Amino acid sequence: MTPADAPETADRSRHVHVRLSDEQSSIYDLITEYLQASGKAPDWYWRTAGHLEGNEADNLEELLSSAFEAGAFIAHDHPEDVTFKWVTEEECEKERKREERGEMREAAKKERSSLSHYA
């Protein structure tokens, strides 16, 4: 599925969720790979992101711009690592609640442990 697979015009109340395909993957590793490939300093990026205060508009713009570019890089160079899911507000809220309760992480752990039985 790609972002172009938007819902039909009859169901415009949906929005897209972008997730990593593999729960073991790290978005940090993919963004770091992008930063290195584009000649940007990953150390500066991660330090700035970790210390960003409310009024640092210049840093915020650079961070957001780099994050947007990193998303495009990941979708282009690593399409197998990204999934797109069109959801309603209700589905979004249910997913958010599952994430808050940790159910999604636990389900992924169970699935990985059951698969390791066959490895």
N, CA and C atoms as an extended XYZ file, in Angstrom:
357
Properties=species:S:1:pos:R:3:atomname:S:1:resname:S:1:resid:I:1 pbc="F F F"
N         0.848       -1.172        0.000 N   MET     1
C         0.000        0.000        0.000 CA  MET     1
C         0.892        1.233        0.000 C   MET     1
N         0.491        2.244       -0.691 N   THR     2
C         1.226        3.500       -0.730 CA  THR     2
C         0.281        4.626       -0.329 C   THR     2
N         0.822        5.824       -0.075 N   PRO     3
C        -0.059        6.940        0.251 CA  PRO     3
C        -1.042        7.239       -0.884 C   PRO     3
N        -0.674        6.840       -2.100 N   ALA     4
C        -1.568        7.080       -3.237 CA  ALA     4
C        -2.819        6.224       -3.161 C   ALA     4
N        -2.791        5.192       -2.325 N   ASP     5
C        -3.956        4.322       -2.169 CA  ASP     5
C        -4.978        4.940       -1.221 C   ASP     5
N        -5.223        6.211       -1.394 N   ALA     6
C        -6.167        6.929       -0.536 CA  ALA     6
C        -7.565        6.349       -0.686 C   ALA     6
N        -8.386        6.520        0.340 N   PRO     7
C        -9.744        5.996        0.255 CA  PRO     7
C       -10.540        6.687       -0.855 C   PRO     7
N       -11.557        6.011       -1.288 N   GLU     8
C       -12.430        6.573       -2.322 CA  GLU     8
C       -13.050        7.881       -1.833 C   GLU     8
N       -13.521        8.684       -2.752 N   THR     9
C       -14.076        9.990       -2.403 CA  THR     9
C       -15.241        9.886       -1.429 C   THR     9
N       -15.947        8.762       -1.406 N   ALA    10
C       -17.083        8.605       -0.495 CA  ALA    10
C       -16.637        8.553        0.961 C   ALA    10
N       -15.372        8.226        1.221 N   ASP    11
C       -14.905        8.079        2.596 CA  ASP    11
C       -13.697        8.969        2.850 C   ASP    11
N       -13.890       10.265        2.799 N   ARG    12
C       -12.804       11.230        2.988 CA  ARG    12
C       -12.508       11.491        4.465 C   ARG    12
N       -13.216       10.831        5.373 N   SER    13
C       -12.995       11.075        6.793 CA  SER    13
C       -11.786       10.308        7.319 C   SER    13
N       -11.084        9.624        6.472 N   ARG    14
C        -9.925        8.843        6.894 CA  ARG    14
C        -8.641        9.656        6.756 C   ARG    14
N        -7.667        9.291        7.570 N   HIS    15
C        -6.329        9.873        7.446 CA  HIS    15
C        -5.320        8.731        7.496 C   HIS    15
N        -4.111        9.013        7.104 N   VAL    16
C        -3.111        7.954        6.969 CA  VAL    16
C        -2.246        7.837        8.228 C   VAL    16
N        -1.977        6.599        8.617 N   HIS    17
C        -0.989        6.282        9.643 CA  HIS    17
C         0.187        5.622        8.936 C   HIS    17
N         1.364        6.079        9.228 N   VAL    18
C         2.573        5.509        8.645 CA  VAL    18
C         3.316        4.804        9.775 C   VAL    18
N         3.602        3.547        9.565 N   ARG    19
C         4.259        2.731       10.589 CA  ARG    19
C         5.397        1.931        9.968 C   ARG    19
N         6.330        1.530       10.813 N   LEU    20
C         7.370        0.624       10.364 CA  LEU    20
C         6.765       -0.769       10.258 C   LEU    20
N         7.128       -1.487        9.221 N   SER    21
C         6.587       -2.830        8.984 CA  SER    21
C         7.018       -3.809       10.058 C   SER    21
N         8.249       -3.675       10.505 N   ASP    22
C         8.821       -4.611       11.469 CA  ASP    22
C         8.948       -3.928       12.824 C   ASP    22
N         8.320       -4.495       13.848 N   GLU    23
C         8.383       -3.927       15.194 CA  GLU    23
C         9.819       -3.858       15.714 C   GLU    23
N        10.708       -4.702       15.167 N   GLN    24
C        12.105       -4.713       15.589 CA  GLN    24
C        12.907       -3.570       14.963 C   GLN    24
N        12.387       -2.994       13.881 N   SER    25
C        13.084       -1.893       13.214 CA  SER    25
C        13.077       -0.664       14.104 C   SER    25
N        14.053        0.173       13.883 N   SER    26
C        14.153        1.404       14.655 CA  SER    26
C        14.074        2.606       13.724 C   SER    26
N        13.114        3.463       13.983 N   ILE    27
C        12.991        4.687       13.193 CA  ILE    27
C        14.241        5.543       13.374 C   ILE    27
N        14.865        5.456       14.540 N   TYR    28
C        16.079        6.225       14.804 CA  TYR    28
C        17.212        5.798       13.872 C   TYR    28
N        17.335        4.492       13.646 N   ASP    29
C        18.382        4.002       12.747 CA  ASP    29
C        18.142        4.475       11.318 C   ASP    29
N        16.881        4.440       10.876 N   LEU    30
C        16.577        4.865        9.504 CA  LEU    30
C        16.787        6.365        9.331 C   LEU    30
N        16.417        7.154       10.334 N   ILE    31
C        16.634        8.607       10.244 CA  ILE    31
C        18.132        8.908       10.287 C   ILE    31
N        18.871        8.196       11.127 N   THR    32
C        20.324        8.385       11.179 CA  THR    32
C        20.956        8.041        9.837 C   THR    32
N        20.494        6.965        9.214 N   GLU    33
C        21.000        6.597        7.889 CA  GLU    33
C        20.743        7.726        6.892 C   GLU    33
N        19.529        8.289        6.922 N   TYR    34
C        19.213        9.406        6.028 CA  TYR    34
C        20.139       10.591        6.309 C   TYR    34
N        20.301       10.957        7.580 N   LEU    35
C        21.127       12.110        7.927 CA  LEU    35
C        22.558       11.926        7.429 C   LEU    35
N        23.102       10.721        7.597 N   GLN    36
C        24.455       10.452        7.122 CA  GLN    36
C        24.522       10.532        5.599 C   GLN    36
N        23.543        9.964        4.914 N   ALA    37
C        23.527        9.965        3.447 CA  ALA    37
C        23.392       11.372        2.888 C   ALA    37
N        22.710       12.252        3.636 N   SER    38
C        22.506       13.612        3.138 CA  SER    38
C        23.587       14.583        3.611 C   SER    38
N        24.585       14.074        4.319 N   GLY    39
C        25.681       14.926        4.763 CA  GLY    39
C        25.350       15.755        5.983 C   GLY    39
N        24.281       15.406        6.685 N   LYS    40
C        23.911       16.134        7.903 CA  LYS    40
C        24.508       15.419        9.110 C   LYS    40
N        24.621       16.121       10.202 N   ALA    41
C        25.253       15.588       11.404 CA  ALA    41
C        24.216       14.921       12.310 C   ALA    41
N        24.188       13.590       12.340 N   PRO    42
C        23.216       12.907       13.199 CA  PRO    42
C        23.351       13.279       14.676 C   PRO    42
N        24.584       13.455       15.159 N   ASP    43
C        24.773       13.795       16.568 CA  ASP    43
C        24.083       15.109       16.909 C   ASP    43
N        24.290       16.129       16.050 N   TRP    44
C        23.645       17.423       16.285 CA  TRP    44
C        22.136       17.265       16.277 C   TRP    44
N        21.625       16.516       15.290 N   TYR    45
C        20.176       16.334       15.145 CA  TYR    45
C        19.580       15.725       16.409 C   TYR    45
N        20.161       14.623       16.882 N   TRP    46
C        19.586       13.932       18.038 CA  TRP    46
C        19.768       14.729       19.323 C   TRP    46
N        20.919       15.419       19.467 N   ARG    47
C        21.093       16.271       20.656 CA  ARG    47
C        20.078       17.400       20.654 C   ARG    47
N        19.880       18.035       19.502 N   THR    48
C        18.939       19.145       19.399 CA  THR    48
C        17.509       18.675       19.654 C   THR    48
N        17.159       17.541       19.074 N   ALA    49
C        15.812       17.004       19.290 CA  ALA    49
C        15.577       16.704       20.762 C   ALA    49
N        16.601       16.230       21.464 N   GLY    50
C        16.462       15.886       22.872 CA  GLY    50
C        16.411       17.080       23.800 C   GLY    50
N        16.916       18.211       23.348 N   HIS    51
C        16.974       19.399       24.204 CA  HIS    51
C        16.116       20.552       23.695 C   HIS    51
N        15.260       20.295       22.753 N   LEU    52
C        14.497       21.376       22.139 CA  LEU    52
C        13.558       22.027       23.145 C   LEU    52
N        13.676       23.310       23.261 N   GLU    53
C        12.790       24.102       24.115 CA  GLU    53
C        11.800       24.834       23.218 C   GLU    53
N        10.726       25.310       23.778 N   GLY    54
C         9.615       25.896       23.045 CA  GLY    54
C         9.909       26.966       22.020 C   GLY    54
N        10.866       27.846       22.239 N   ASN    55
C        11.035       29.014       21.369 CA  ASN    55
C        12.199       28.914       20.396 C   ASN    55
N        12.751       27.759       20.191 N   GLU    56
C        13.895       27.623       19.295 CA  GLU    56
C        13.418       27.388       17.867 C   GLU    56
N        12.849       28.419       17.262 N   ALA    57
C        12.201       28.297       15.955 CA  ALA    57
C        13.158       27.829       14.859 C   ALA    57
N        14.393       28.334       14.860 N   ASP    58
C        15.336       27.928       13.809 CA  ASP    58
C        15.658       26.447       13.903 C   ASP    58
N        15.929       25.974       15.100 N   ASN    59
C        16.218       24.551       15.277 CA  ASN    59
C        14.995       23.701       14.980 C   ASN    59
N        13.835       24.161       15.407 N   LEU    60
C        12.611       23.411       15.171 CA  LEU    60
C        12.357       23.270       13.674 C   LEU    60
N        12.536       24.344       12.919 N   GLU    61
C        12.327       24.281       11.476 CA  GLU    61
C        13.293       23.299       10.826 C   GLU    61
N        14.557       23.324       11.236 N   GLU    62
C        15.547       22.398       10.684 CA  GLU    62
C        15.206       20.954       11.048 C   GLU    62
N        14.798       20.725       12.293 N   LEU    63
C        14.431       19.371       12.717 CA  LEU    63
C        13.228       18.848       11.943 C   LEU    63
N        12.203       19.671       11.812 N   LEU    64
C        11.007       19.248       11.085 CA  LEU    64
C        11.307       19.017        9.611 C   LEU    64
N        12.078       19.891        9.027 N   SER    65
C        12.448       19.746        7.622 CA  SER    65
C        13.235       18.452        7.419 C   SER    65
N        14.192       18.211        8.292 N   SER    66
C        14.992       16.981        8.179 CA  SER    66
C        14.136       15.743        8.404 C   SER    66
N        13.199       15.809        9.348 N   ALA    67
C        12.318       14.663        9.598 CA  ALA    67
C        11.452       14.383        8.377 C   ALA    67
N        10.952       15.440        7.747 N   PHE    68
C        10.139       15.280        6.546 CA  PHE    68
C        10.968       14.659        5.421 C   PHE    68
N        12.175       15.168        5.232 N   GLU    69
C        13.063       14.613        4.219 CA  GLU    69
C        13.420       13.167        4.534 C   GLU    69
N        13.635       12.871        5.807 N   ALA    70
C        13.959       11.497        6.207 CA  ALA    70
C        12.791       10.567        5.893 C   ALA    70
N        11.570       11.030        6.105 N   GLY    71
C        10.397       10.222        5.774 CA  GLY    71
C        10.342        9.901        4.289 C   GLY    71
N        10.626       10.887        3.466 N   ALA    72
C        10.640       10.662        2.019 CA  ALA    72
C        11.762        9.698        1.645 C   ALA    72
N        12.920        9.855        2.271 N   PHE    73
C        14.059        8.967        2.024 CA  PHE    73
C        13.699        7.528        2.379 C   PHE    73
N        13.118        7.334        3.555 N   ILE    74
C        12.754        5.987        4.009 CA  ILE    74
C        11.732        5.367        3.064 C   ILE    74
N        10.706        6.133        2.693 N   ALA    75
C         9.669        5.614        1.797 CA  ALA    75
C        10.248        5.270        0.427 C   ALA    75
N        11.262        6.014       -0.011 N   HIS    76
C        11.860        5.773       -1.326 CA  HIS    76
C        12.904        4.658       -1.284 C   HIS    76
N        13.833        4.737       -0.323 N   ASP    77
C        14.938        3.780       -0.280 CA  ASP    77
C        14.636        2.511        0.515 C   ASP    77
N        13.616        2.559        1.361 N   HIS    78
C        13.263        1.402        2.196 CA  HIS    78
C        11.747        1.170        2.187 C   HIS    78
N        11.130        1.055        1.021 N   PRO    79
C         9.663        0.929        0.998 CA  PRO    79
C         9.164       -0.308        1.730 C   PRO    79
N         9.994       -1.334        1.811 N   GLU    80
C         9.575       -2.555        2.509 CA  GLU    80
C         9.471       -2.342        4.017 C   GLU    80
N        10.075       -1.274        4.528 N   ASP    81
C        10.071       -1.012        5.965 CA  ASP    81
C         8.893       -0.160        6.422 C   ASP    81
N         8.091        0.312        5.486 N   VAL    82
C         7.029        1.253        5.822 CA  VAL    82
C         5.671        0.710        5.383 C   VAL    82
N         4.667        0.873        6.241 N   THR    83
C         3.295        0.524        5.865 CA  THR    83
C         2.416        1.759        6.026 C   THR    83
N         1.403        1.829        5.204 N   PHE    84
C         0.449        2.929        5.241 CA  PHE    84
C        -0.928        2.338        5.512 C   PHE    84
N        -1.632        2.927        6.457 N   LYS    85
C        -2.966        2.431        6.789 CA  LYS    85
C        -3.906        3.626        6.906 C   LYS    85
N        -4.965        3.615        6.101 N   TRP    86
C        -5.963        4.673        6.148 CA  TRP    86
C        -6.976        4.320        7.223 C   TRP    86
N        -7.141        5.220        8.206 N   VAL    87
C        -8.003        4.948        9.353 CA  VAL    87
C        -9.001        6.072        9.582 C   VAL    87
N       -10.100        5.716       10.230 N   THR    88
C       -11.071        6.719       10.667 CA  THR    88
C       -10.616        7.268       12.014 C   THR    88
N       -11.249        8.321       12.491 N   GLU    89
C       -10.928        8.873       13.805 CA  GLU    89
C       -11.174        7.833       14.892 C   GLU    89
N       -12.232        7.039       14.732 N   GLU    90
C       -12.555        6.002       15.713 CA  GLU    90
C       -11.452        4.937       15.752 C   GLU    90
N       -11.017        4.480       14.586 N   GLU    91
C        -9.935        3.489       14.529 CA  GLU    91
C        -8.643        4.063       15.100 C   GLU    91
N        -8.397        5.335       14.843 N   CYS    92
C        -7.215        6.016       15.339 CA  CYS    92
C        -7.239        6.040       16.865 C   CYS    92
N        -8.365        6.391       17.433 N   GLU    93
C        -8.512        6.461       18.885 CA  GLU    93
C        -8.307        5.080       19.524 C   GLU    93
N        -8.867        4.036       18.915 N   LYS    94
C        -8.691        2.674       19.432 CA  LYS    94
C        -7.215        2.277       19.398 C   LYS    94
N        -6.537        2.594       18.310 N   GLU    95
C        -5.117        2.269       18.184 CA  GLU    95
C        -4.302        3.020       19.235 C   GLU    95
N        -4.619        4.288       19.438 N   ARG    96
C        -3.907        5.091       20.434 CA  ARG    96
C        -4.078        4.491       21.824 C   ARG    96
N        -5.286        4.058       22.148 N   LYS    97
C        -5.544        3.463       23.468 CA  LYS    97
C        -4.800        2.148       23.633 C   LYS    97
N        -4.759        1.336       22.565 N   ARG    98
C        -4.007        0.072       22.637 CA  ARG    98
C        -2.524        0.353       22.872 C   ARG    98
N        -1.992        1.378       22.187 N   GLU    99
C        -0.588        1.738       22.365 CA  GLU    99
C        -0.332        2.207       23.787 C   GLU    99
N        -1.243        3.005       24.345 N   GLU   100
C        -1.087        3.495       25.708 CA  GLU   100
C        -1.064        2.354       26.710 C   GLU   100
N        -1.882        1.344       26.474 N   ARG   101
C        -1.947        0.200       27.391 CA  ARG   101
C        -0.837       -0.802       27.121 C   ARG   101
N        -0.103       -0.627       26.040 N   GLY   102
C         0.997       -1.524       25.725 CA  GLY   102
C         0.564       -2.806       25.049 C   GLY   102
N        -0.710       -2.900       24.654 N   GLU   103
C        -1.209       -4.131       24.048 CA  GLU   103
C        -0.530       -4.428       22.726 C   GLU   103
N        -0.241       -3.422       21.948 N   MET   104
C         0.361       -3.648       20.632 CA  MET   104
C         1.776       -4.205       20.799 C   MET   104
N         2.528       -3.682       21.772 N   ARG   105
C         3.883       -4.192       22.004 CA  ARG   105
C         3.837       -5.632       22.489 C   ARG   105
N         2.902       -5.929       23.394 N   GLU   106
C         2.791       -7.289       23.923 CA  GLU   106
C         2.390       -8.271       22.824 C   GLU   106
N         1.452       -7.864       21.957 N   ALA   107
C         1.030       -8.741       20.863 CA  ALA   107
C         2.202       -9.014       19.928 C   ALA   107
N         3.000       -7.995       19.658 N   ALA   108
C         4.155       -8.163       18.782 CA  ALA   108
C         5.183       -9.092       19.430 C   ALA   108
N         5.390       -8.954       20.746 N   LYS   109
C         6.333       -9.826       21.448 CA  LYS   109
C         5.870      -11.280       21.370 C   LYS   109
N         4.569      -11.508       21.582 N   LYS   110
C         4.035      -12.869       21.531 CA  LYS   110
C         4.215      -13.460       20.137 C   LYS   110
N         3.942      -12.653       19.115 N   GLU   111
C         4.073      -13.132       17.745 CA  GLU   111
C         5.527      -13.487       17.443 C   GLU   111
N         6.456      -12.634       17.849 N   ARG   112
C         7.869      -12.917       17.606 CA  ARG   112
C         8.315      -14.163       18.351 C   ARG   112
N         7.845      -14.346       19.607 N   SER   113
C         8.281      -15.517       20.357 CA  SER   113
C         7.694      -16.790       19.768 C   SER   113
N         6.465      -16.724       19.237 N   SER   114
C         5.889      -17.921       18.631 CA  SER   114
C         6.583      -18.240       17.318 C   SER   114
N         7.026      -17.223       16.580 N   LEU   115
C         7.741      -17.457       15.345 CA  LEU   115
C         9.133      -18.012       15.604 C   LEU   115
N         9.754      -17.623       16.723 N   SER   116
C        11.107      -18.103       17.004 CA  SER   116
C        11.107      -19.597       17.290 C   SER   116
N         9.960      -20.131       17.667 N   HIS   117
C         9.832      -21.573       17.885 CA  HIS   117
C        10.175      -22.340       16.609 C   HIS   117
N         9.840      -21.754       15.463 N   TYR   118
C        10.053      -22.426       14.185 CA  TYR   118
C        11.442      -22.166       13.603 C   TYR   118
N        12.158      -21.216       14.163 N   ALA   119
C        13.469      -20.839       13.611 CA  ALA   119
C        14.538      -21.870       13.943 C   ALA   119
